[in-house]
Amino acid sequence: MSLFSPEEGWYHKKVSKDEKMWMVIALVLCIMLFVWMVLWHVYGRQNPSSITYRTNTVEFGKLSDAYVKQNMVGMDKGVPIVRPQPNSDVFVHAQMWRWSPVLIFEKDQSYKLHISSTDVQHGFSLQPVNMNFQVYPGYDYVLEFKPTETGEFKIICNEFCGIGHHTMIGKIVVIEKDEDLKQYGYENLKKAPDTIATQNSGKPLSEAEMVLAGEQVYTLKGCITCHKTDGTTIIGPAWNGLYGKEEKVIENGKTISIKVDDDYIKESILHPQQKITVGYEKTPMTTIPLTDEEISQVIAYIKSLK
Ligand code: CUA
């Protein structure tokens, strides 16, 4: 029951002129906004017309790894570079904390992007054109993409995804002709993808091939996000000069000294929490599922980094 009851019969009283006027204005506004919504959907071009498929992180990870392995033509700060054929399917992999690969597109050509995350939710924000959408793990977002301008575009992650969120910046370069590659420092890209580590000829890889394969794992599996190879530290210890080094680690709460060798590296990959390097207690490593073969390749690569 309300505080003051209205007088009897109020409902049938005539509405005053002012009130009628406001009702008409509100109605007109509603209709205008409704029409606007429909027109905007058709002519506004603000919604990427995307198809979405259900996938899972393991499947998408495999697909995008295989895609990059087959199509990689170079590297940009450790992130693989792919130059896809027009009208082809292109896989863009979001993971803590990078977008992979770097893409080189040609102006006025169409590409079909498949975008997904293999860990947490990320946000795809293409700058400076300001095209945004969310990237959830478990969904393959298909985006028909046709660049109309040349230049360098950044993919910024606009969804807070952890300690390295601010470093999660990807790149799309749009060119008109091959000579344009020079201005981005890409003049030395391979003409055809390098398939050394993917050829399954059955014979064991040479030491040099192992190193190359290890470098691919380092890039493809995202080790590079936390480990640099030029002596600088970002999230984890740098890899150069690491092999054979004496390290202080914490095991079961006790600080001990160990030597970095094959067994230690293997253990660090498979059971990263077992021994934690002193100084990196706050940024523990996550488990990265690698095969024994990939682990050997990573070890060969670390050994090669002086
Ligand atoms: Cu990915 Cu923030």
Short mmCIF file of C-alpha atoms and ligand atoms in Angstrom, two decimals:
data_model
loop_
_atom_site.label_atom_id
_atom_site.label_comp_id
_atom_site.label_asym_id
_atom_site.label_seq_id
_atom_site.Cartn_x
_atom_site.Cartn_y
_atom_site.Cartn_z
CA MET A 1 0.00 0.00 0.00
CA SER A 2 1.35 3.41 -0.94
CA LEU A 3 1.81 6.25 1.50
CA PHE A 4 -0.89 8.38 -0.04
CA SER A 5 -3.70 6.70 -1.90
CA PRO A 6 -4.75 8.57 -5.07
CA GLU A 7 -8.30 9.72 -5.13
CA GLU A 8 -10.93 7.42 -6.49
CA GLY A 9 -11.32 7.35 -10.30
CA TRP A 10 -7.97 9.04 -11.16
CA TYR A 11 -7.27 6.48 -13.84
CA HIS A 12 -10.18 7.68 -15.98
CA LYS A 13 -9.37 11.36 -15.73
CA LYS A 14 -8.21 13.15 -18.88
CA VAL A 15 -4.41 13.41 -19.25
CA SER A 16 -3.20 16.98 -19.19
CA LYS A 17 -1.87 18.64 -22.32
CA ASP A 18 1.74 18.83 -21.07
CA GLU A 19 1.82 15.20 -20.18
CA LYS A 20 0.47 14.22 -23.59
CA MET A 21 3.16 16.30 -25.26
CA TRP A 22 5.92 14.51 -23.34
CA MET A 23 4.48 11.12 -24.14
CA VAL A 24 4.46 11.95 -27.85
CA ILE A 25 8.07 13.19 -27.69
CA ALA A 26 9.17 10.01 -25.90
CA LEU A 27 7.35 7.84 -28.43
CA VAL A 28 8.88 9.67 -31.40
CA LEU A 29 12.31 9.32 -29.82
CA CYS A 30 11.80 5.59 -29.32
CA ILE A 31 10.77 5.09 -32.91
CA MET A 32 13.69 7.20 -34.18
CA LEU A 33 16.20 5.21 -32.15
CA PHE A 34 14.68 1.95 -33.34
CA VAL A 35 14.93 2.95 -36.99
CA TRP A 36 18.44 4.25 -36.36
CA MET A 37 19.48 0.92 -34.86
CA VAL A 38 18.40 -0.96 -37.97
CA LEU A 39 20.00 1.56 -40.35
CA TRP A 40 23.20 1.59 -38.30
CA HIS A 41 23.42 -2.17 -38.42
CA VAL A 42 23.17 -2.10 -42.21
CA TYR A 43 25.11 1.06 -43.07
CA GLY A 44 27.16 1.79 -39.97
CA ARG A 45 29.84 -0.82 -40.76
CA GLN A 46 30.86 -0.90 -37.14
CA ASN A 47 30.18 -4.55 -36.47
CA PRO A 48 32.66 -7.03 -37.82
CA SER A 49 30.43 -9.58 -39.50
CA SER A 50 31.90 -12.63 -37.92
CA ILE A 51 31.14 -16.30 -37.83
CA THR A 52 32.08 -18.10 -34.66
CA TYR A 53 32.87 -21.76 -34.27
CA ARG A 54 33.17 -23.82 -31.14
CA THR A 55 36.69 -25.15 -30.63
CA ASN A 56 38.87 -25.98 -27.67
CA THR A 57 42.22 -24.64 -26.56
CA VAL A 58 44.15 -27.81 -27.37
CA GLU A 59 42.72 -28.08 -30.86
CA PHE A 60 43.19 -24.42 -31.67
CA GLY A 61 46.72 -24.46 -30.26
CA LYS A 62 47.61 -27.38 -32.51
CA LEU A 63 46.06 -25.74 -35.56
CA SER A 64 47.77 -22.42 -35.07
CA ASP A 65 51.15 -24.03 -34.26
CA ALA A 66 50.96 -26.12 -37.40
CA TYR A 67 49.91 -23.08 -39.39
CA VAL A 68 52.86 -21.00 -38.19
CA LYS A 69 55.34 -23.85 -38.63
CA GLN A 70 54.29 -24.26 -42.24
CA ASN A 71 54.12 -20.61 -43.16
CA MET A 72 56.75 -18.84 -41.12
CA VAL A 73 59.05 -16.65 -43.24
CA GLY A 74 60.97 -14.85 -40.52
CA MET A 75 60.95 -13.49 -37.02
CA ASP A 76 60.28 -10.16 -35.43
CA LYS A 77 61.66 -9.95 -31.88
CA GLY A 78 61.09 -13.65 -31.53
CA VAL A 79 57.53 -13.63 -32.83
CA PRO A 80 57.09 -15.58 -36.06
CA ILE A 81 56.22 -13.64 -39.21
CA VAL A 82 53.73 -15.04 -41.68
CA ARG A 83 52.86 -13.64 -45.07
CA PRO A 84 49.59 -15.36 -45.98
CA GLN A 85 48.26 -15.86 -49.47
CA PRO A 86 45.23 -13.67 -50.27
CA ASN A 87 41.91 -15.43 -49.60
CA SER A 88 43.56 -17.96 -47.34
CA ASP A 89 42.75 -18.96 -43.78
CA VAL A 90 45.00 -17.22 -41.27
CA PHE A 91 45.37 -18.28 -37.64
CA VAL A 92 45.92 -15.67 -34.96
CA HIS A 93 46.77 -17.08 -31.58
CA ALA A 94 46.30 -15.06 -28.39
CA GLN A 95 48.06 -16.36 -25.32
CA MET A 96 49.55 -14.83 -22.20
CA TRP A 97 51.08 -12.46 -23.30
CA ARG A 98 51.41 -12.20 -27.01
CA TRP A 99 49.69 -12.29 -30.34
CA SER A 100 51.24 -14.65 -32.81
CA PRO A 101 52.19 -14.46 -35.63
CA VAL A 102 53.09 -11.05 -37.03
CA LEU A 103 51.10 -10.78 -40.26
CA ILE A 104 52.01 -9.21 -43.56
CA PHE A 105 48.99 -8.45 -45.69
CA GLU A 106 48.55 -6.88 -49.10
CA LYS A 107 46.33 -3.90 -49.54
CA ASP A 108 42.86 -4.57 -51.03
CA GLN A 109 43.23 -8.32 -50.66
CA SER A 110 40.95 -10.42 -48.49
CA TYR A 111 42.01 -12.74 -45.71
CA LYS A 112 40.04 -14.96 -43.42
CA LEU A 113 41.28 -14.60 -39.87
CA HIS A 114 40.65 -17.25 -37.24
CA ILE A 115 41.28 -15.80 -33.83
CA SER A 116 41.26 -17.57 -30.51
CA SER A 117 42.92 -17.71 -27.13
CA THR A 118 44.45 -20.81 -25.59
CA ASP A 119 44.43 -19.60 -22.02
CA VAL A 120 42.36 -16.76 -20.60
CA GLN A 121 40.14 -14.10 -22.12
CA HIS A 122 41.96 -11.48 -24.18
CA GLY A 123 40.73 -8.48 -26.14
CA PHE A 124 41.56 -7.90 -29.79
CA SER A 125 41.86 -4.19 -30.43
CA LEU A 126 43.23 -3.15 -33.81
CA GLN A 127 44.81 0.28 -33.64
CA PRO A 128 44.66 2.97 -34.86
CA VAL A 129 41.50 1.88 -36.69
CA ASN A 130 39.88 1.05 -33.36
CA MET A 131 38.28 -2.24 -34.19
CA ASN A 132 37.54 -4.21 -31.02
CA PHE A 133 36.23 -7.51 -29.97
CA GLN A 134 36.66 -10.10 -27.28
CA VAL A 135 38.65 -13.28 -27.65
CA TYR A 136 37.39 -16.09 -25.46
CA PRO A 137 39.13 -19.42 -25.24
CA GLY A 138 37.05 -22.17 -26.78
CA TYR A 139 35.72 -20.12 -29.68
CA ASP A 140 37.18 -19.63 -33.13
CA TYR A 141 36.28 -16.12 -34.23
CA VAL A 142 36.28 -15.84 -37.99
CA LEU A 143 36.86 -12.41 -39.35
CA GLU A 144 36.89 -11.49 -43.04
CA PHE A 145 39.60 -8.95 -43.29
CA LYS A 146 40.34 -6.66 -46.20
CA PRO A 147 42.83 -3.88 -45.47
CA THR A 148 42.20 -0.70 -47.40
CA GLU A 149 45.23 1.25 -46.18
CA THR A 150 48.90 0.43 -46.01
CA GLY A 151 50.89 0.84 -42.83
CA GLU A 152 51.66 -0.79 -39.54
CA PHE A 153 48.74 -1.71 -37.31
CA LYS A 154 49.02 -2.83 -33.73
CA ILE A 155 46.88 -5.44 -32.05
CA ILE A 156 46.54 -4.30 -28.47
CA CYS A 157 45.09 -6.53 -25.79
CA ASN A 158 42.31 -4.59 -24.13
CA GLU A 159 41.27 -7.14 -21.56
CA PHE A 160 43.33 -7.39 -18.39
CA CYS A 161 44.95 -10.81 -18.62
CA GLY A 162 47.65 -10.85 -15.97
CA ILE A 163 51.06 -9.53 -15.12
CA GLY A 164 52.25 -9.22 -18.73
CA HIS A 165 49.02 -7.75 -20.11
CA HIS A 166 50.61 -4.43 -21.07
CA THR A 167 53.25 -6.19 -23.17
CA MET A 168 50.70 -8.03 -25.25
CA ILE A 169 51.02 -6.16 -28.49
CA GLY A 170 50.79 -7.80 -31.90
CA LYS A 171 51.40 -6.46 -35.35
CA ILE A 172 49.83 -6.42 -38.79
CA VAL A 173 51.76 -4.81 -41.61
CA VAL A 174 49.90 -3.89 -44.79
CA ILE A 175 51.97 -3.38 -47.92
CA GLU A 176 51.29 -2.64 -51.56
CA LYS A 177 54.42 -4.03 -53.13
CA ASP A 178 57.46 -6.03 -51.97
CA GLU A 179 59.66 -2.94 -51.73
CA ASP A 180 57.43 -1.65 -48.90
CA LEU A 181 58.79 -4.40 -46.67
CA LYS A 182 62.03 -2.47 -46.31
CA GLN A 183 60.51 0.29 -44.23
CA TYR A 184 59.48 -2.26 -41.62
CA GLY A 185 62.86 -3.95 -41.59
CA TYR A 186 61.46 -7.04 -43.29
CA GLU A 187 63.57 -6.99 -46.46
CA ASN A 188 65.31 -10.24 -45.52
CA LEU A 189 62.26 -12.43 -45.21
CA LYS A 190 62.50 -15.84 -46.73
CA LYS A 191 60.69 -16.28 -50.01
CA ALA A 192 59.33 -19.65 -48.98
CA PRO A 193 58.61 -20.92 -45.50
CA ASP A 194 61.34 -22.86 -43.75
CA THR A 195 60.17 -26.34 -42.97
CA ILE A 196 63.27 -27.88 -41.44
CA ALA A 197 61.71 -28.85 -38.15
CA THR A 198 58.45 -29.99 -39.64
CA GLN A 199 59.75 -32.47 -42.21
CA ASN A 200 59.04 -35.83 -40.77
CA SER A 201 61.62 -37.78 -42.69
CA GLY A 202 62.28 -40.11 -39.77
CA LYS A 203 65.99 -39.50 -39.57
CA PRO A 204 67.31 -37.75 -36.47
CA LEU A 205 67.97 -34.03 -36.68
CA SER A 206 71.52 -32.75 -36.76
CA GLU A 207 72.75 -30.56 -33.90
CA ALA A 208 72.21 -27.41 -35.99
CA GLU A 209 68.69 -28.53 -36.90
CA MET A 210 67.97 -29.28 -33.25
CA VAL A 211 68.94 -25.71 -32.36
CA LEU A 212 66.72 -24.34 -35.12
CA ALA A 213 63.84 -26.58 -34.04
CA GLY A 214 64.38 -25.46 -30.44
CA GLU A 215 64.17 -21.86 -31.51
CA GLN A 216 60.87 -22.61 -33.21
CA VAL A 217 59.52 -24.20 -30.03
CA TYR A 218 60.75 -21.16 -28.09
CA THR A 219 58.76 -18.89 -30.36
CA LEU A 220 55.75 -21.08 -31.05
CA LYS A 221 55.09 -22.15 -27.49
CA GLY A 222 55.60 -18.67 -26.14
CA CYS A 223 58.69 -19.27 -23.96
CA ILE A 224 59.83 -16.00 -25.43
CA THR A 225 57.16 -14.13 -23.53
CA CYS A 226 59.07 -14.54 -20.29
CA HIS A 227 62.61 -15.49 -21.32
CA LYS A 228 64.86 -13.27 -23.40
CA THR A 229 68.05 -14.37 -25.10
CA ASP A 230 69.96 -11.09 -24.99
CA GLY A 231 70.70 -11.06 -21.28
CA THR A 232 67.79 -8.84 -20.32
CA THR A 233 65.23 -10.00 -17.82
CA ILE A 234 61.54 -9.58 -18.27
CA ILE A 235 59.52 -12.12 -16.34
CA GLY A 236 61.87 -15.09 -16.11
CA PRO A 237 65.65 -15.53 -16.32
CA ALA A 238 67.35 -14.87 -19.66
CA TRP A 239 68.39 -17.97 -21.60
CA ASN A 240 71.76 -16.91 -22.94
CA GLY A 241 74.68 -18.14 -20.91
CA LEU A 242 72.23 -20.13 -18.78
CA TYR A 243 73.46 -23.61 -19.65
CA GLY A 244 76.12 -24.79 -17.24
CA LYS A 245 75.55 -21.86 -14.93
CA GLU A 246 75.35 -22.20 -11.15
CA GLU A 247 71.93 -21.04 -9.98
CA LYS A 248 70.44 -20.56 -6.54
CA VAL A 249 67.04 -22.17 -6.37
CA ILE A 250 64.45 -22.77 -3.72
CA GLU A 251 63.38 -26.35 -3.25
CA ASN A 252 60.96 -27.34 -0.46
CA GLY A 253 61.55 -23.98 1.19
CA LYS A 254 65.35 -24.38 1.26
CA THR A 255 67.79 -22.43 -0.89
CA ILE A 256 70.21 -24.71 -2.67
CA SER A 257 72.75 -24.33 -5.45
CA ILE A 258 72.34 -26.27 -8.67
CA LYS A 259 74.00 -26.43 -12.07
CA VAL A 260 71.81 -25.81 -15.12
CA ASP A 261 71.96 -29.01 -17.15
CA ASP A 262 69.62 -31.17 -19.27
CA ASP A 263 67.87 -32.69 -16.27
CA TYR A 264 67.33 -29.37 -14.56
CA ILE A 265 65.86 -27.76 -17.70
CA LYS A 266 63.61 -30.75 -18.27
CA GLU A 267 62.39 -30.62 -14.69
CA SER A 268 61.80 -26.88 -14.94
CA ILE A 269 59.59 -27.36 -17.97
CA LEU A 270 57.62 -30.35 -16.66
CA HIS A 271 57.46 -29.38 -12.98
CA PRO A 272 58.14 -25.64 -12.84
CA GLN A 273 57.19 -25.40 -9.16
CA GLN A 274 59.77 -27.96 -8.00
CA LYS A 275 62.75 -25.60 -7.97
CA ILE A 276 62.20 -21.88 -8.18
CA THR A 277 65.12 -19.65 -9.09
CA VAL A 278 65.92 -17.11 -6.38
CA GLY A 279 64.68 -13.71 -7.46
CA TYR A 280 61.73 -15.09 -9.46
CA GLU A 281 59.56 -16.27 -6.58
CA LYS A 282 56.82 -13.81 -7.50
CA THR A 283 56.57 -14.84 -11.15
CA PRO A 284 56.40 -18.63 -11.08
CA MET A 285 56.39 -20.37 -14.41
CA THR A 286 53.32 -22.11 -15.74
CA THR A 287 53.44 -25.67 -16.98
CA ILE A 288 53.92 -25.76 -20.71
CA PRO A 289 53.03 -29.07 -22.28
CA LEU A 290 56.00 -30.05 -24.45
CA THR A 291 56.88 -33.45 -25.86
CA ASP A 292 60.21 -35.09 -24.95
CA GLU A 293 61.38 -34.29 -28.46
CA GLU A 294 60.51 -30.60 -28.06
CA ILE A 295 62.24 -30.50 -24.68
CA SER A 296 65.45 -31.88 -26.22
CA GLN A 297 65.19 -29.24 -28.94
CA VAL A 298 64.74 -26.47 -26.38
CA ILE A 299 67.77 -27.76 -24.46
CA ALA A 300 69.84 -27.72 -27.67
CA TYR A 301 68.70 -24.17 -28.29
CA ILE A 302 69.55 -23.00 -24.76
CA LYS A 303 72.99 -24.65 -25.07
CA SER A 304 73.64 -22.72 -28.26
CA LEU A 305 72.97 -19.34 -26.60
CA LYS A 306 76.21 -18.04 -25.24
CU1 CUA B 1 45.89 -10.36 -23.14
CU2 CUA B 1 45.58 -8.44 -21.77
#
